[in-house]
């Protein structure tokens, strides 16, 4: 699956995803890629991937959205993650594929609250925008080590 649209500023990324079950994995990959490029610490990247996955999954499971909009901001002392949905419409029921018999669910926002310094929600058009903030530290690795962290595996040539 490809992102619907991407808007990149120096330390802000906004992208849209089609609201289908594979969107959470796509959001995790985009989050890790960009936060790593911004040299955010591994711990913050891991937490951000968990948070974006939970928020995107909630938007898919609990709304009838066709598109979800994600935004990442690397601010001075924190990473802010925002996920917006289109809400529920009368002509399209929410996707319930993640709620099969025997599967556990309902703990996503508890995880978000446990790893974030703050989180909340606000109305956003006909839907909801949920945001979360994580403490941020820079990853100050350089040279081959930094390139490996960024996931390219290439070596610096002098």
Coordinates of C-alpha atoms in Angstrom, one line a residue, residues 45-131:
X45 CA 11.3 5.7 17.6
X46 CA 10.1 2.5 19.1
X47 CA 7.5 4.2 21.3
X48 CA 6.4 6.4 18.4
X49 CA 5.9 3.3 16.2
X50 CA 3.8 1.7 18.9
X51 CA 1.7 4.8 19.4
X52 CA 1.0 5.5 15.7
X53 CA 0.1 1.9 15.2
X54 CA -2.4 2.0 18.1
X55 CA -4.0 5.3 16.9
X56 CA -4.3 4.2 13.3
X57 CA -5.8 0.9 14.3
X58 CA -8.4 2.7 16.5
X59 CA -9.3 4.9 13.5
X60 CA -9.8 1.9 11.3
X61 CA -11.7 -0.2 13.8
X62 CA -13.9 2.4 15.3
X63 CA -14.8 4.6 12.3
X64 CA -16.0 4.3 8.8
X65 CA -13.1 6.4 7.5
X66 CA -11.8 5.9 4.0
X67 CA -8.7 7.8 4.7
X68 CA -6.6 8.5 7.8
X69 CA -4.3 11.5 8.1
X70 CA -1.1 11.1 10.2
X71 CA 1.2 13.8 11.3
X72 CA 4.6 13.6 13.0
X73 CA 6.4 16.7 14.5
X74 CA 9.9 16.6 15.9
X75 CA 9.8 19.6 18.3
X76 CA 12.6 20.8 20.5
X77 CA 11.9 18.4 23.4
X78 CA 9.2 16.1 22.2
X79 CA 7.8 14.1 19.2
X80 CA 4.1 14.8 18.6
X81 CA 2.0 12.2 16.7
X82 CA -1.5 13.1 15.4
X83 CA -3.9 10.8 13.7
X84 CA -7.2 12.1 12.2
X85 CA -10.1 10.1 10.9
X86 CA -13.3 10.9 9.1
X87 CA -15.7 9.7 11.8
X88 CA -18.7 7.4 11.3
X89 CA -21.2 7.9 8.5
X90 CA -24.6 6.4 8.3
X91 CA -23.9 4.8 4.9
X92 CA -20.7 2.9 5.9
X93 CA -20.3 0.8 9.0
X94 CA -17.0 0.8 10.9
X95 CA -14.5 -1.8 9.9
X96 CA -14.6 -4.6 12.4
X97 CA -12.0 -6.9 10.9
X98 CA -9.7 -6.5 13.9
X99 CA -12.5 -7.6 16.3
X100 CA -12.9 -11.3 15.5
X101 CA -14.1 -13.7 18.1
X102 CA -11.4 -14.6 20.6
X103 CA -9.1 -11.7 19.8
X104 CA -8.2 -9.2 22.5
X105 CA -8.8 -5.6 21.9
X106 CA -9.5 -2.4 23.8
X107 CA -6.1 -1.7 25.4
X108 CA -4.6 0.6 22.7
X109 CA -5.2 3.9 24.5
X110 CA -4.0 2.4 27.8
X111 CA -0.7 1.7 26.0
X112 CA -0.6 5.2 24.5
X113 CA -1.2 6.7 28.0
X114 CA 1.5 4.5 29.5
X115 CA 4.3 5.5 27.1
X116 CA 3.4 9.2 26.3
X117 CA 3.9 12.3 28.4
X118 CA 0.5 13.6 27.2
X119 CA -2.3 12.7 24.9
X120 CA -5.8 13.8 24.0
X121 CA -8.4 14.1 21.3
X122 CA -10.4 16.9 19.6
X123 CA -13.1 17.1 17.0
X124 CA -11.7 17.3 13.5
X125 CA -14.3 18.0 10.8
X126 CA -16.7 15.1 10.9
X127 CA -14.2 12.9 12.7
X128 CA -11.7 12.9 15.5
X129 CA -8.1 13.9 15.8
X130 CA -6.1 12.0 18.5
X131 CA -2.7 13.3 19.4

